[in-house]
Coordinates of C-alpha atoms in Angstrom, one line a residue:
Chain A
M1 CA -189.7 43.6 -67.8
S2 CA -191.7 45.9 -65.2
I3 CA -194.1 44.3 -62.8
T4 CA -197.3 46.0 -62.7
E5 CA -198.9 47.5 -58.8
S6 CA -201.6 44.0 -59.0
T7 CA -199.4 41.6 -60.0
A8 CA -197.3 42.5 -56.7
K9 CA -199.9 42.8 -54.8
R10 CA -201.1 39.3 -55.6
Y11 CA -197.7 37.9 -54.8
E12 CA -197.3 39.9 -51.6
L13 CA -200.7 38.7 -50.4
Q14 CA -200.3 34.3 -52.1
D15 CA -196.5 34.0 -50.3
P16 CA -195.7 34.9 -46.6
D17 CA -191.9 34.6 -48.0
V18 CA -193.0 37.7 -50.3
R19 CA -194.4 40.1 -47.5
L20 CA -191.3 38.9 -44.9
M21 CA -188.9 40.6 -47.7
L22 CA -191.5 43.5 -48.3
E23 CA -190.5 43.8 -44.4
V24 CA -186.6 43.6 -45.4
R25 CA -186.8 46.1 -47.9
D26 CA -188.3 48.5 -45.0
D27 CA -185.0 47.5 -42.8
N28 CA -186.3 45.1 -40.9
A29 CA -183.6 43.0 -39.3
A30 CA -185.9 40.0 -37.6
A31 CA -187.6 39.4 -41.4
F32 CA -184.1 39.2 -43.0
E33 CA -182.8 36.8 -40.1
E34 CA -186.6 34.9 -40.4
L35 CA -185.4 34.4 -44.3
M36 CA -182.1 33.0 -43.7
L37 CA -183.2 30.2 -41.1
R38 CA -186.0 29.3 -43.4
Y39 CA -183.7 28.7 -46.1
Q40 CA -180.3 28.7 -45.8
N41 CA -179.8 24.6 -45.3
R42 CA -181.6 24.6 -48.6
L43 CA -179.9 27.3 -50.4
I44 CA -176.2 25.4 -49.1
N45 CA -177.9 21.8 -50.4
L46 CA -178.1 23.5 -53.5
M47 CA -174.7 25.4 -54.0
H48 CA -173.1 22.0 -52.4
H49 CA -175.3 19.4 -55.1
L50 CA -174.5 22.3 -57.9
M51 CA -170.6 22.6 -57.0
G52 CA -169.9 19.5 -55.9
R53 CA -167.4 21.3 -53.0
R54 CA -168.7 20.8 -49.3
E55 CA -166.6 24.1 -47.9
Q56 CA -167.4 26.1 -50.7
A57 CA -171.6 25.6 -50.5
E58 CA -171.6 28.1 -47.1
D59 CA -170.3 30.8 -48.8
L60 CA -172.0 30.9 -51.9
A61 CA -175.3 30.8 -49.6
Q62 CA -173.6 33.3 -47.7
E63 CA -173.0 35.7 -51.2
V64 CA -176.9 34.9 -52.5
F65 CA -178.0 36.8 -49.0
L66 CA -175.5 39.3 -49.0
R67 CA -177.0 39.9 -52.5
V68 CA -180.4 39.8 -51.4
Y69 CA -179.5 42.0 -48.7
R70 CA -178.2 44.7 -51.8
S71 CA -181.5 44.2 -53.6
R72 CA -184.0 44.8 -50.8
K73 CA -184.8 48.6 -52.0
S74 CA -185.7 47.9 -55.4
Y75 CA -187.3 45.0 -54.2
K76 CA -190.6 44.1 -55.9
P77 CA -192.5 41.3 -56.2
G78 CA -193.1 39.8 -59.9
S79 CA -192.7 35.8 -58.7
K80 CA -192.7 34.1 -56.0
F81 CA -190.3 34.5 -53.1
S82 CA -188.3 31.5 -53.3
T83 CA -188.0 31.8 -57.7
W84 CA -186.8 35.0 -57.0
L85 CA -184.1 33.9 -54.6
Y86 CA -182.6 30.9 -56.3
T87 CA -182.4 33.1 -59.5
I88 CA -180.0 35.1 -57.5
A89 CA -178.7 31.9 -56.1
N90 CA -178.1 30.5 -60.1
N91 CA -176.6 33.8 -61.3
V92 CA -174.0 33.3 -58.4
A93 CA -173.5 29.7 -58.7
S94 CA -172.9 30.0 -62.8
N95 CA -170.1 33.2 -61.2
A96 CA -168.8 31.0 -59.1
R97 CA -168.2 28.2 -62.1
R98 CA -166.9 30.9 -64.7
S99 CA -164.3 32.1 -62.1
M100 CA -163.4 28.7 -61.5
A101 CA -163.0 27.7 -64.6
R102 CA -160.9 30.7 -64.8
R103 CA -158.1 29.6 -62.4
K104 CA -158.4 26.3 -64.4
E105 CA -159.5 24.6 -61.3
V106 CA -160.4 21.1 -60.9
Q107 CA -163.5 19.9 -59.9
V108 CA -163.4 18.0 -56.3
D109 CA -165.7 15.5 -54.9
G110 CA -166.7 16.4 -51.4
N111 CA -165.3 13.6 -50.1
D112 CA -161.8 14.1 -51.0
E113 CA -161.5 11.0 -52.9
G114 CA -158.2 13.0 -54.6
G115 CA -158.9 11.9 -58.6
I116 CA -158.5 8.2 -57.7
G117 CA -160.2 6.1 -60.0
P118 CA -161.9 6.8 -63.4
A119 CA -161.7 10.4 -64.5
N120 CA -165.5 10.0 -66.0
P121 CA -168.5 9.5 -63.8
L122 CA -169.7 7.0 -65.7
D123 CA -166.8 4.6 -65.4
R124 CA -166.6 5.4 -61.7
I125 CA -170.3 4.5 -61.4
A126 CA -169.6 1.1 -63.3
K127 CA -167.0 0.6 -61.3
A128 CA -168.9 0.8 -57.9
A129 CA -171.7 -1.0 -58.9
S130 CA -169.5 -3.7 -59.9
G131 CA -168.6 -4.3 -56.7
Q132 CA -171.7 -4.7 -55.6
M133 CA -172.7 -8.2 -54.6
P134 CA -176.7 -8.7 -56.1
T135 CA -177.9 -9.6 -53.4
R136 CA -177.5 -7.3 -50.4
M137 CA -178.9 -3.9 -50.0
I138 CA -176.6 -1.2 -50.5
D139 CA -176.0 0.9 -47.7
R140 CA -177.8 5.1 -47.9
A141 CA -174.0 5.9 -48.1
E142 CA -172.8 4.0 -50.7
M143 CA -175.6 5.3 -52.5
G144 CA -175.6 8.6 -51.7
E145 CA -171.7 8.7 -53.9
V146 CA -173.3 6.7 -56.7
V147 CA -176.0 9.4 -57.1
R148 CA -173.8 11.7 -56.8
L149 CA -171.3 10.3 -59.2
A150 CA -174.6 10.6 -61.2
M151 CA -175.3 13.4 -60.8
E152 CA -172.0 14.6 -62.3
T153 CA -173.1 13.3 -65.2
L154 CA -175.6 16.1 -66.3
N155 CA -174.6 19.4 -66.9
E156 CA -174.9 21.7 -65.2
R157 CA -178.2 23.3 -66.7
Q158 CA -179.7 19.8 -66.4
R159 CA -178.4 19.8 -62.0
M160 CA -180.1 23.2 -61.5
A161 CA -183.4 22.2 -63.3
V162 CA -183.2 18.8 -61.9
L163 CA -182.3 20.3 -58.4
L164 CA -185.1 22.6 -58.3
S165 CA -187.5 20.4 -60.2
K166 CA -186.6 17.8 -57.0
F167 CA -185.7 19.0 -54.1
E168 CA -187.6 23.0 -54.1
E169 CA -190.8 20.5 -56.0
M170 CA -191.1 24.3 -58.4
S171 CA -192.7 23.5 -61.9
Y172 CA -191.4 24.3 -65.0
A173 CA -192.7 27.7 -65.0
D174 CA -190.5 28.8 -62.5
I175 CA -188.1 27.1 -62.7
A176 CA -187.8 28.8 -66.5
T177 CA -188.1 31.8 -64.8
T178 CA -185.1 31.3 -62.5
M179 CA -182.7 29.6 -65.3
G180 CA -184.0 32.4 -68.3
M181 CA -185.6 30.1 -70.0
S182 CA -188.8 28.9 -71.9
V183 CA -190.9 26.3 -70.7
E184 CA -190.5 24.4 -73.6
A185 CA -186.4 24.4 -72.9
I186 CA -187.0 23.3 -69.4
K187 CA -189.4 20.7 -70.7
S188 CA -186.5 19.3 -72.8
L189 CA -183.5 20.4 -70.2
L190 CA -185.6 18.4 -67.6
S191 CA -186.3 14.6 -69.6
R192 CA -182.9 14.5 -71.0
A193 CA -182.1 15.1 -67.2
R194 CA -184.1 12.9 -66.3
A195 CA -183.2 10.1 -69.0
N196 CA -179.8 10.8 -68.5
L197 CA -179.5 9.6 -64.8
K198 CA -181.6 6.7 -65.7
T199 CA -179.0 5.7 -68.0
A200 CA -176.2 6.2 -65.1
L201 CA -177.5 4.7 -62.8
E202 CA -178.7 1.6 -64.3
P203 CA -176.3 -1.1 -62.7
Y204 CA -178.3 -0.2 -60.0
L205 CA -181.9 0.0 -61.3
E206 CA -181.2 -3.4 -63.1
Q207 CA -180.7 -4.7 -59.7
G208 CA -183.8 -3.2 -58.1
A209 CA -181.2 -1.4 -55.7
K210 CA -182.7 1.1 -53.5
P211 CA -181.6 3.1 -51.1
P212 CA -183.1 1.9 -47.6
A213 CA -185.6 4.0 -45.5
E214 CA -184.2 6.6 -43.5
Chain B
M1 CA -183.0 31.8 -75.0
S2 CA -180.5 29.3 -75.6
T3 CA -180.7 26.2 -76.2
P4 CA -177.6 24.4 -74.7
N5 CA -175.8 21.7 -77.2
D6 CA -174.6 19.9 -74.4
D7 CA -177.8 18.5 -73.8
N8 CA -178.0 15.4 -76.0
L9 CA -175.6 13.2 -73.8
V10 CA -179.2 10.8 -74.4
P11 CA -181.3 10.7 -77.1
V12 CA -184.6 11.7 -76.1
D13 CA -187.3 11.0 -77.4
D14 CA -191.4 12.9 -77.3
A15 CA -192.4 9.2 -75.8
E16 CA -190.1 10.0 -72.8
Q17 CA -190.2 13.8 -72.5
Q18 CA -194.4 13.3 -71.7
L19 CA -193.6 10.4 -69.3
V20 CA -191.2 12.8 -67.6
A21 CA -193.9 15.7 -67.7
Y22 CA -196.4 13.2 -66.8
L23 CA -194.3 12.1 -62.9
D24 CA -193.9 15.9 -62.9
G25 CA -197.7 17.1 -63.6
E26 CA -196.9 19.0 -65.7
L27 CA -199.3 17.4 -68.5
S28 CA -202.6 19.1 -69.6
D29 CA -205.8 16.9 -68.5
D30 CA -206.4 15.8 -72.5
E31 CA -202.2 14.2 -72.6
R32 CA -202.6 12.7 -69.6
I33 CA -205.0 10.6 -70.3
V34 CA -203.1 10.3 -73.5
V35 CA -200.2 8.4 -71.5
E36 CA -202.4 6.5 -69.1
A37 CA -203.8 4.6 -71.8
R38 CA -200.7 3.5 -73.5
L39 CA -200.0 3.2 -69.9
A40 CA -202.5 1.1 -69.6
D41 CA -202.0 -1.1 -72.8
D42 CA -198.1 -1.0 -73.3
Y43 CA -195.6 -2.9 -71.0
D44 CA -192.7 -1.3 -72.1
Y45 CA -193.9 1.9 -71.8
R46 CA -194.9 1.6 -68.8
Q47 CA -191.3 -0.2 -68.0
R48 CA -189.6 3.0 -69.1
L49 CA -191.8 5.4 -66.3
Q50 CA -191.1 2.9 -63.6
R51 CA -187.4 2.9 -64.6
L52 CA -187.7 7.1 -64.8
E53 CA -189.4 7.0 -61.7
R54 CA -186.6 4.5 -59.9
A55 CA -183.6 6.7 -61.1
W56 CA -185.5 10.1 -60.0
D57 CA -186.4 8.4 -56.1
M58 CA -182.9 7.4 -55.8
L59 CA -181.9 11.6 -55.5
D60 CA -183.4 11.3 -51.7
S61 CA -180.1 9.3 -51.1
L62 CA -178.1 12.7 -51.8
P63 CA -176.4 13.6 -48.9
R64 CA -177.8 16.6 -46.9
M65 CA -175.7 19.3 -45.2
E66 CA -177.2 21.6 -42.3
A67 CA -175.7 24.9 -42.0
S68 CA -172.9 25.6 -39.4
G69 CA -174.3 27.3 -35.9
S70 CA -172.8 30.0 -36.9
F71 CA -174.2 30.9 -40.3
V72 CA -176.5 33.1 -39.6
H73 CA -174.8 34.9 -37.3
T74 CA -171.2 35.1 -39.7
T75 CA -173.9 35.9 -42.6
V76 CA -175.4 38.7 -40.3
E77 CA -171.8 40.4 -39.6
M78 CA -170.5 40.3 -43.2
I79 CA -173.5 42.0 -44.1
S80 CA -173.1 44.4 -41.4
L81 CA -169.6 45.1 -42.6
A82 CA -171.4 45.6 -46.4
A83 CA -173.6 47.7 -44.9
S84 CA -171.1 50.0 -43.1
Q85 CA -169.1 50.3 -46.2
E86 CA -172.0 50.7 -47.9
L87 CA -173.1 54.2 -45.8
E88 CA -168.9 55.0 -46.5
T89 CA -169.5 54.9 -49.4
I90 CA -172.5 57.7 -49.1
Q91 CA -170.8 59.3 -47.5
D92 CA -168.0 60.1 -49.2
R93 CA -169.9 60.3 -52.5
R94 CA -171.9 63.3 -50.0
K95 CA -168.1 64.2 -49.2
S96 CA -166.9 65.2 -52.6
S97 CA -170.2 65.7 -54.3
T98 CA -170.0 68.8 -51.4
W99 CA -166.7 69.3 -52.5
R100 CA -167.2 69.4 -56.4
V101 CA -170.0 72.1 -55.3
L102 CA -167.6 74.0 -53.9
T103 CA -164.8 73.7 -56.6
I104 CA -167.2 74.5 -59.2
T105 CA -169.0 77.5 -57.7
L106 CA -165.3 79.1 -56.5
A107 CA -164.5 78.0 -60.0
A108 CA -167.7 80.2 -61.5
S109 CA -166.7 82.8 -59.7
L110 CA -163.5 83.1 -60.7
I111 CA -164.3 83.1 -64.4
A112 CA -167.2 85.6 -63.5
A113 CA -164.8 88.0 -61.9
V114 CA -161.7 87.4 -64.5
A115 CA -164.5 87.9 -67.3
G116 CA -165.5 90.8 -65.6
F117 CA -162.0 92.5 -64.7
A118 CA -161.6 92.1 -68.9
W119 CA -164.8 94.1 -69.7
V120 CA -163.6 96.2 -67.4
N121 CA -160.6 96.5 -68.5
Y122 CA -161.6 96.3 -72.2
S123 CA -164.2 99.2 -71.9
A124 CA -161.5 101.3 -70.2
T125 CA -158.7 100.8 -72.5
S126 CA -161.3 101.2 -75.6
E127 CA -162.2 104.9 -73.9
N128 CA -159.1 105.7 -73.8
Q129 CA -158.2 104.3 -77.3
K130 CA -160.8 107.1 -78.2
L131 CA -159.5 110.0 -76.6
L132 CA -156.2 109.1 -78.2
T133 CA -157.3 109.2 -81.0
E134 CA -159.0 112.0 -81.3
L135 CA -156.2 114.1 -79.2
P136 CA -155.6 116.3 -81.8
L137 CA -159.3 117.2 -82.4
I138 CA -159.5 117.3 -78.6
E139 CA -156.3 119.5 -78.5
N140 CA -157.8 122.1 -81.3
M141 CA -161.6 122.3 -80.4
D142 CA -160.9 125.9 -79.3
R143 CA -160.0 126.8 -82.9
Y144 CA -162.3 124.3 -84.7
Q145 CA -164.9 125.9 -82.6
K146 CA -164.6 129.3 -84.5
V147 CA -164.8 127.6 -87.9
D148 CA -168.0 127.1 -89.7
E149 CA -166.6 124.4 -92.2
V150 CA -163.5 122.0 -92.5
E151 CA -163.5 123.0 -95.9
F152 CA -161.9 126.5 -94.6
L153 CA -159.1 125.4 -92.8
E154 CA -158.2 122.6 -95.3
Q155 CA -157.6 126.3 -97.5
L156 CA -155.5 127.0 -95.2
R157 CA -153.3 124.1 -94.0
K158 CA -153.1 124.4 -98.5
E159 CA -151.8 127.6 -97.9
G160 CA -149.3 126.6 -95.2
L161 CA -150.6 128.8 -92.4
F162 CA -149.8 125.6 -89.9
V163 CA -146.3 125.0 -90.7
S164 CA -144.8 126.4 -87.7
E165 CA -147.0 124.2 -85.4
V166 CA -145.6 121.3 -86.8
D167 CA -143.7 119.4 -83.6
D168 CA -140.9 117.4 -85.5
G169 CA -138.4 118.0 -83.1
V170 CA -135.8 120.2 -85.1

């Protein structure tokens, strides 16, 4: 789909990151560094939660920035910069998952559990929940682990949609653009994902356990 | 646009979908009014909303990673390397393109030369061939010029006038 001049102009005016990327297109290294500083943590976290591998997250984020650099000469703003960036990130993550599948690697979680305990995340959550004393608040690290396991119950697309919605605060329309789906499909995908999360976290919701404040 | 066939871990009804869209601020004004009216009247519906909301809030507990201090530096290095490789590739392409042009020019010149030589050679050969074919005529040109008609010569030949000129090596 070709991007009209008026669309490009509109995004250039609205989005400071688009303006930075246009400077990158003109080989401004400082602008590229600024974009990296703005997005590095967000991208690394996205990759970490998508792939479940801490050590892989930085490599994949670097791959995304490399692709941004390589695409600079053909860049034309047809959306917010973040939407464009996460579209690249989605492709990089998909490729990484495909090559992992080809290598028949088993997804290992971030904290080196080494496959101990039930393989099914839902069973592991239930196991974790059974160890909870109803009267105590579970600490943040425990809660983080429980939520991470709950995220594992989602398929790749649900996980991506959840991460973009929750942490990037993207609209359904932007998520649809990023993932190459329709807005209706995203609406359905997110409602299923959130229903799955609710089901996975049910034991904690029942106990009224809440993550403690920072 | 494909719909994943493995998204159906938990059946989702329209009401749940509306609640999620409501929480995400994705409903139109009319739809929002309908959901809020039902929330005011329906306890179970309200409970569903709260559970969805609480599960969503729990995502804030996910561990957050910070980029290592060297992330930008190593990324810039990686990109510099990629850029220099790109430059090499472009230069190699230019070199090979220059060689290609030279080779094509040389080949074209060679073909032109060969074709020219062949043409000249053919022309010369065909001229010589013509001379060879017409050699008896040329040799006897002086005689033929003294004769007005070919029929007269033919008559002389029949009468055996040219027999002595047959060179049969005997």
